[in-house]
Coordinates of C-alpha atoms and ligand atoms in Angstrom, one line a residue:
M30 CA -5.8 -2.3 0.3
S31 CA -8.1 -5.2 1.0
S32 CA -7.3 -7.4 -1.5
L33 CA -3.6 -7.3 -1.1
P34 CA -1.6 -10.8 -1.0
L35 CA 0.0 -12.0 1.9
V36 CA 3.5 -12.1 3.1
E37 CA 4.5 -15.1 5.8
W38 CA 7.5 -15.5 7.9
T39 CA 8.0 -17.4 11.4
E40 CA 9.1 -15.1 14.5
D41 CA 9.7 -16.5 18.0
G42 CA 8.5 -20.0 16.5
A43 CA 5.1 -18.8 15.4
A44 CA 3.7 -18.7 12.2
R45 CA 2.9 -14.7 11.1
S46 CA 1.5 -13.0 8.0
A47 CA 0.6 -9.4 6.9
R48 CA -1.0 -7.8 3.8
W49 CA 1.9 -7.2 1.3
H50 CA 2.0 -3.8 -0.7
S51 CA 4.3 -2.6 -3.4
E52 CA 3.4 0.5 -5.1
G53 CA 6.0 -0.9 -7.8
G54 CA 4.0 -4.1 -8.7
A55 CA 6.6 -6.3 -7.0
P56 CA 5.1 -9.7 -6.0
A57 CA 5.2 -10.6 -2.3
P58 CA 8.5 -12.5 -1.2
K59 CA 8.2 -16.1 -0.9
R60 CA 10.8 -16.4 1.9
V61 CA 11.2 -14.1 4.9
V62 CA 13.3 -13.7 7.7
V63 CA 13.1 -11.5 10.5
A64 CA 16.1 -8.9 11.1
D65 CA 17.7 -6.3 13.1
D66 CA 20.7 -4.3 13.7
R67 CA 23.0 -7.6 14.3
I68 CA 22.7 -8.5 10.8
T69 CA 25.8 -7.8 8.6
A70 CA 25.6 -6.0 5.3
D71 CA 27.4 -8.8 3.5
A72 CA 24.9 -11.4 5.1
A73 CA 21.9 -9.0 4.3
Y74 CA 23.2 -8.6 0.5
R75 CA 23.8 -12.4 0.2
L76 CA 20.5 -13.1 1.6
A77 CA 18.6 -10.6 -0.8
C78 CA 20.6 -11.9 -4.2
E79 CA 19.3 -15.4 -2.7
G80 CA 15.5 -14.1 -2.8
T81 CA 15.2 -13.9 0.6
A82 CA 13.6 -10.9 2.4
L83 CA 14.7 -9.3 5.5
L84 CA 11.7 -8.0 7.9
W85 CA 13.4 -5.6 10.1
R86 CA 12.7 -5.2 13.8
G87 CA 15.7 -3.2 14.7
D88 CA 16.6 0.8 14.7
F89 CA 15.1 2.5 11.5
N90 CA 18.2 4.4 10.9
N91 CA 20.2 1.2 11.0
A92 CA 17.6 -0.1 8.6
R93 CA 18.7 3.0 6.1
Q94 CA 22.3 2.9 6.4
L95 CA 21.7 -1.3 5.8
L96 CA 20.1 -0.6 2.5
Q97 CA 23.0 2.2 1.4
A98 CA 25.6 -0.6 2.2
M99 CA 23.5 -3.2 0.1
A100 CA 23.4 -0.6 -2.8
R101 CA 26.8 -0.1 -2.8
R102 CA 27.2 -3.7 -3.1
V103 CA 24.9 -4.0 -6.0
D104 CA 26.5 -1.0 -7.6
R105 CA 30.0 -2.7 -7.2
K106 CA 29.1 -5.7 -9.4
P107 CA 30.6 -5.4 -12.9
R108 CA 28.3 -4.6 -15.8
K109 CA 27.0 -6.8 -18.1
A110 CA 28.3 -5.3 -21.2
A111 CA 30.6 -2.6 -22.0
A112 CA 28.7 0.4 -24.0
S113 CA 31.4 0.9 -26.5
T114 CA 31.3 -2.9 -27.8
T115 CA 27.5 -3.3 -27.7
A116 CA 24.7 -2.2 -30.1
P117 CA 22.6 0.7 -28.6
A118 CA 19.4 -1.3 -28.2
E119 CA 21.3 -4.0 -26.4
A120 CA 23.1 -1.4 -24.0
F121 CA 19.8 -0.2 -23.4
H122 CA 18.6 -3.9 -22.7
F123 CA 21.3 -4.5 -20.4
Y124 CA 20.9 -1.2 -18.6
R125 CA 17.2 -2.0 -17.8
Q126 CA 18.0 -5.5 -16.9
A127 CA 20.5 -4.1 -14.5
Q128 CA 18.3 -1.5 -12.8
S129 CA 15.5 -4.4 -12.5
L130 CA 18.1 -6.8 -10.7
R131 CA 19.2 -3.8 -8.4
A132 CA 15.5 -3.1 -7.7
R133 CA 14.6 -6.6 -6.8
T134 CA 17.5 -6.8 -4.5
L135 CA 17.2 -3.7 -2.7
G136 CA 13.2 -4.4 -2.2
M137 CA 14.0 -7.1 -0.1
L138 CA 14.5 -5.1 2.9
L139 CA 10.9 -4.8 4.3
L140 CA 9.4 -2.9 7.2
P141 CA 6.4 -3.6 9.1
F142 CA 3.6 -0.8 9.3
D143 CA 1.1 -0.8 12.2
G144 CA -2.3 0.3 11.5
D145 CA -2.3 4.2 10.0
Y146 CA 1.0 3.9 8.8
R147 CA 3.0 3.7 12.0
L148 CA 6.1 2.4 12.1
P149 CA 6.9 0.4 15.0
L150 CA 10.5 0.5 14.9
R151 CA 13.3 2.3 17.0
R152 CA 13.8 6.0 16.0
A153 CA 11.5 5.8 13.2
P154 CA 10.0 8.7 11.7
D155 CA 6.5 9.9 11.5
V156 CA 5.8 8.7 8.0
R157 CA 1.8 9.1 8.0
Q158 CA 1.5 12.4 5.7
A159 CA 4.0 10.7 3.0
C160 CA 1.8 7.2 3.0
V161 CA -1.8 9.0 3.2
E162 CA -0.4 11.0 0.4
A163 CA 0.5 7.9 -1.8
Y164 CA -1.8 5.2 -0.4
G165 CA -4.9 7.1 0.3
D166 CA -6.6 6.8 3.7
G167 CA -6.0 4.6 6.8
A168 CA -4.9 1.4 6.6
A169 CA -4.5 -2.2 8.4
P170 CA -1.0 -3.4 9.1
F171 CA 1.1 -4.4 6.3
V172 CA 4.4 -4.8 5.0
A173 CA 6.5 -3.1 2.2
S174 CA 10.0 -2.5 1.3
L175 CA 11.9 0.3 3.1
R176 CA 13.1 1.3 -0.7
E177 CA 9.5 2.0 -1.4
L178 CA 9.1 3.9 1.7
L179 CA 12.1 6.1 0.7
G180 CA 10.5 7.0 -2.4
L181 CA 7.0 8.1 -0.8
I182 CA 9.5 10.2 1.6
G183 CA 11.2 11.8 -1.5
A184 CA 7.7 12.1 -3.2
H185 CA 6.2 13.8 -0.2
E186 CA 9.1 16.4 0.3
W187 CA 8.7 17.3 -3.4
R188 CA 5.3 17.6 -3.5
K189 CA 5.8 20.0 0.0
K190 CA 8.5 22.1 -1.8
G191 CA 7.9 21.8 -5.4
V192 CA 9.9 22.1 -8.5
E193 CA 11.0 25.6 -9.8
V194 CA 9.8 25.8 -13.3
P195 CA 11.9 28.8 -15.1
A196 CA 9.1 29.2 -17.9
L197 CA 6.3 29.5 -15.2
G198 CA 8.4 31.5 -12.6
Q199 CA 6.9 29.7 -10.2
R200 CA 6.8 26.2 -8.4
I201 CA 4.8 23.0 -9.5
H202 CA 4.1 20.4 -6.7
P203 CA 4.1 16.9 -8.2
H204 CA 2.2 14.3 -6.3
Y205 CA 3.5 10.5 -5.7
G206 CA 3.6 8.4 -8.8
V207 CA 3.0 11.7 -11.2
F208 CA 5.6 12.7 -13.9
A209 CA 7.5 15.4 -12.5
P210 CA 9.0 18.8 -14.6
V211 CA 12.3 18.4 -13.5
R212 CA 13.9 18.7 -17.1
G213 CA 13.1 22.0 -18.0
E214 CA 13.8 22.4 -21.5
Y215 CA 10.7 20.5 -22.8
V216 CA 8.6 23.1 -21.0
G217 CA 11.0 25.6 -22.3
L218 CA 9.9 24.7 -25.7
V219 CA 6.1 24.9 -24.9
A220 CA 6.7 28.6 -23.6
A221 CA 8.7 29.7 -26.4
A222 CA 7.0 28.0 -29.9
P223 CA 4.8 30.8 -31.4
L224 CA 1.3 30.9 -30.6
P225 CA -1.3 29.7 -33.7
S226 CA -2.9 33.1 -34.2
G227 CA -6.4 33.8 -32.7
C228 CA -5.9 30.7 -30.2
T229 CA -8.7 31.0 -27.6
L230 CA -9.0 27.2 -26.9
A231 CA -6.1 24.5 -26.2
F232 CA -6.1 20.8 -25.4
D233 CA -3.2 19.5 -23.1
I234 CA -3.4 15.6 -23.7
G235 CA -1.8 13.8 -20.6
T236 CA -1.1 16.9 -18.5
G237 CA 0.5 15.1 -15.4
T238 CA 1.2 17.7 -12.9
G239 CA -0.3 20.2 -15.3
V240 CA 2.7 21.9 -16.1
L241 CA 2.0 22.4 -19.9
A242 CA -1.6 23.6 -19.4
A243 CA -0.3 26.1 -16.8
V244 CA 2.2 27.6 -19.2
L245 CA -0.2 27.7 -22.1
A246 CA -2.9 29.6 -19.6
R247 CA -0.3 32.1 -18.5
R248 CA 0.9 32.6 -22.3
G249 CA -2.9 34.3 -22.4
I250 CA -4.9 31.4 -23.9
A251 CA -8.4 32.0 -22.6
R252 CA -9.3 28.3 -22.2
I253 CA -7.7 25.1 -22.0
V254 CA -8.8 21.5 -21.3
A255 CA -6.1 19.4 -19.8
T256 CA -6.7 15.6 -19.9
D257 CA -5.2 12.4 -18.3
Q258 CA -6.4 9.2 -17.3
D259 CA -4.5 8.5 -13.9
P260 CA -6.5 9.5 -11.0
R261 CA -2.9 10.6 -9.0
A262 CA -2.3 13.1 -12.2
L263 CA -5.6 14.4 -12.3
A264 CA -5.9 15.5 -8.9
C265 CA -2.2 16.7 -9.0
A266 CA -2.9 18.9 -12.3
R267 CA -6.3 20.3 -10.1
E268 CA -4.5 21.0 -7.2
N269 CA -1.6 22.7 -9.3
I270 CA -3.6 25.0 -11.3
E271 CA -5.8 26.0 -8.3
R272 CA -2.5 27.2 -6.6
L273 CA -1.2 28.8 -9.4
G274 CA -4.6 30.8 -9.7
L275 CA -5.4 29.3 -12.9
A276 CA -8.5 27.6 -12.5
A277 CA -11.0 29.9 -14.3
Q278 CA -8.6 29.5 -17.6
V279 CA -8.1 25.4 -17.1
D280 CA -10.3 22.6 -16.8
V281 CA -8.8 19.4 -15.8
V282 CA -10.7 16.3 -17.0
A283 CA -10.5 12.4 -17.0
A284 CA -10.4 11.4 -20.6
D285 CA -8.7 8.7 -22.8
L286 CA -6.4 11.3 -24.9
F287 CA -8.4 13.7 -26.5
P288 CA -11.4 15.4 -24.8
P289 CA -14.8 15.8 -27.1
G290 CA -14.6 18.8 -29.9
R291 CA -11.5 20.4 -31.5
A292 CA -9.1 23.3 -30.5
S293 CA -6.7 25.4 -32.4
L294 CA -3.7 24.2 -30.3
V295 CA -3.7 20.6 -29.2
V296 CA -0.1 19.6 -27.2
C297 CA 1.2 16.7 -26.0
N298 CA 4.2 15.2 -24.2
P299 CA 3.8 11.4 -24.7
P300 CA 6.4 9.0 -22.7
W301 CA 9.7 9.3 -24.9
V302 CA 10.7 5.6 -24.7
P303 CA 9.0 2.3 -26.6
A304 CA 10.1 -0.2 -23.7
R305 CA 8.1 -2.1 -21.1
A306 CA 7.6 -0.1 -18.2
G307 CA 9.2 -1.9 -15.1
S308 CA 6.5 -0.6 -12.6
P309 CA 3.1 1.0 -12.7
L310 CA 5.4 4.4 -11.9
E311 CA 7.2 4.2 -15.1
R312 CA 4.6 4.3 -17.1
A313 CA 4.6 7.9 -17.8
V314 CA 8.3 7.4 -19.2
Y315 CA 7.9 3.8 -21.2
D316 CA 5.3 2.9 -23.4
P317 CA 6.1 -0.3 -25.0
D318 CA 3.7 -0.2 -28.3
C319 CA 4.0 3.8 -28.5
R320 CA 0.4 3.9 -27.4
M321 CA -0.3 7.4 -26.6
L322 CA 2.7 8.8 -29.2
M323 CA 0.7 6.9 -32.0
G324 CA -2.8 7.5 -30.6
F325 CA -2.0 11.4 -30.6
I326 CA -1.1 11.2 -34.0
K327 CA -3.8 9.2 -35.3
G328 CA -6.4 11.2 -33.5
L329 CA -4.7 14.5 -33.9
A330 CA -6.6 15.8 -37.4
A331 CA -9.9 14.9 -36.2
H332 CA -9.5 17.4 -32.7
L333 CA -7.9 20.5 -34.6
E334 CA -9.9 23.4 -35.8
P335 CA -8.9 24.6 -39.8
G336 CA -5.8 26.1 -39.6
G337 CA -5.1 24.7 -35.9
E338 CA -1.6 23.3 -34.9
G339 CA -0.4 20.4 -32.7
W340 CA 2.6 20.4 -30.8
L341 CA 4.1 17.1 -30.3
V342 CA 7.1 17.0 -27.6
L343 CA 9.5 14.3 -28.2
S344 CA 12.8 13.5 -27.2
D345 CA 15.0 11.7 -29.8
I346 CA 16.6 9.3 -27.2
A347 CA 14.7 6.5 -28.6
E348 CA 16.2 6.9 -32.0
H349 CA 19.8 7.1 -30.4
L350 CA 18.7 3.8 -28.4
G351 CA 17.7 2.2 -31.8
L352 CA 14.1 1.6 -30.5
R353 CA 12.2 3.5 -32.9
S354 CA 13.4 5.6 -36.4
R355 CA 13.3 9.0 -37.6
A356 CA 11.7 7.2 -40.6
E357 CA 8.9 5.5 -38.6
L358 CA 7.8 8.5 -36.9
L359 CA 7.7 10.4 -40.2
A360 CA 5.8 7.6 -41.5
A361 CA 3.3 7.7 -38.6
F362 CA 2.8 11.8 -39.6
D363 CA 2.2 11.1 -43.2
E364 CA -0.2 8.2 -42.8
A365 CA -2.5 10.9 -40.2
G366 CA -2.4 13.1 -42.9
L367 CA -0.4 15.5 -40.8
D368 CA 2.5 18.1 -42.1
V369 CA 5.4 19.2 -40.2
A370 CA 4.8 23.0 -40.2
G371 CA 8.3 23.5 -38.1
R372 CA 10.0 22.0 -35.4
I373 CA 12.1 23.6 -32.6
D374 CA 14.8 21.9 -30.6
A375 CA 16.5 22.1 -26.9
K376 CA 19.6 20.3 -25.9
P377 CA 18.4 18.5 -22.3
G378 CA 20.9 20.1 -19.6
H379 CA 20.4 17.0 -16.9
P380 CA 23.6 16.0 -14.9
R381 CA 23.2 12.5 -16.8
T382 CA 24.4 14.0 -20.4
A383 CA 27.7 14.4 -18.9
D384 CA 28.1 11.3 -16.8
T385 CA 30.5 9.2 -19.0
T386 CA 30.4 6.2 -16.7
D387 CA 26.5 6.0 -17.7
P388 CA 26.1 2.9 -20.0
L389 CA 23.9 5.1 -22.0
H390 CA 26.2 8.0 -22.0
A391 CA 26.0 8.1 -26.0
A392 CA 22.5 7.9 -26.5
R393 CA 21.9 10.6 -23.5
A394 CA 24.9 13.2 -24.7
A395 CA 23.3 13.4 -28.3
E396 CA 19.7 13.4 -27.2
L397 CA 17.7 16.3 -28.5
T398 CA 14.1 17.4 -27.4
S399 CA 12.0 18.5 -30.0
L400 CA 8.6 20.7 -30.3
W401 CA 7.1 19.2 -33.6
C402 CA 4.4 21.5 -35.0
L403 CA 1.9 19.6 -37.3
T404 CA -0.8 20.5 -39.1
V405 CA -3.3 19.1 -41.1
R406 CA -2.6 18.6 -44.9
N407 CA -4.9 20.6 -46.8
G408 CA -6.4 21.7 -43.4
Ligands
SAM8 C1 5.5 11.8 -20.3 S1 4.1 12.3 -18.8 C2 3.8 14.1 -19.4 C3 3.1 14.9 -18.1 C4 3.1 16.3 -18.5 N1 2.2 16.7 -19.7 C5 4.3 17.2 -18.7 O1 4.6 17.3 -19.7 O2 5.2 17.0 -17.4 C6 2.5 11.8 -19.8 C7 1.1 11.7 -19.2 O3 0.3 11.3 -19.9 C8 -0.7 10.6 -19.5 N2 -1.6 9.6 -19.9 C9 -0.7 8.4 -20.4 N3 -1.7 7.6 -21.3 C10 -2.6 8.3 -21.5 C11 -3.9 8.4 -22.2 N4 -4.5 7.7 -23.3 N5 -5.0 9.6 -21.9 C12 -4.6 10.7 -21.1 N6 -3.6 10.6 -20.8 C13 -2.6 9.6 -20.6 C14 -0.2 9.9 -18.1 O4 -0.9 9.7 -16.8 C15 1.2 11.0 -17.8 O5 0.4 12.0 -16.8

């Protein structure tokens, strides 16, 4: 945290400053005022909308309530475009804009952190463990948003409790910032697809929590090499694989896409939506140039054993949003010398598919997640 920018304010007539921290990559607020329990939600909301951040000195629980009241005000604002009258790509663009404005406004309520992640506020919880898990060991005093802290606390709870993965019959424990397998349908596809015969080595490209590597190991593949580039994902996958007792079968290694060599099965679940990530934490979902998807498709043939299979796990939400066409995907397979040997589909069952007030409802309701089974042409 040594190279963090500063946030500056005036308190009791004196100029003060502290280091600024934002995992979401938000810039340090330029205007900061000190606030406590006396401020009304309307006043706080107005200041936040104007770009003035509030450094909280009051009661911690009151700060949480204030944030909820500010969120209600943000969500009451009329949406810029009605989904029914707007092209899907435009509706998606408005949706992302609204999300980013919401994050910016709610990110204006700031908390002071003393050294070692202590909060010098009344009724403040002990957040040290949640902070260490996300930020690393120890720290000098700094300022971060309450919204970010609530994200850290939520991630800490998830990490403790884990996410039940029906395909494994066990729980996976996601770390902060690592793509969590909350949507079970894609894991189910990897658990159900017929394995290539005689498969003893598989690669899991971009393993995240390690969930797909674990499913392949449980299916009896003798050795799996799971890769990722993100240090948090690598640590998380290693911990899950160890906890599940699969360390003898699964190696988790740092690599850009493929590890060296060839395997008879190569699995990849890349980010599904070609759009700019609003923050580093969204990079597992949004990939503006489809770098991972296209990198997997282009590199697959060189990493498959003769007769091997590549399993690409991909939702078609980008197609329903008008952000990528099916023809583009098929052309990319073709250019890479790949044939589609089969495809199995699953309908996502997450609650948002049924939310008719969601501006992206039409796309979410039509979405299918697929496992594309790819083979090398004449391979
Ligand atoms: C959508 S998540 C999928 C995670 C996991 N496989 C799953 O299905 O739950 C994509 C993962 O790919 C990783 N990733 C992105 N680019 C990568 C690259 N070039 N090489 C290796 N991993 C990458 C991300 O860090 C992230 O963990």
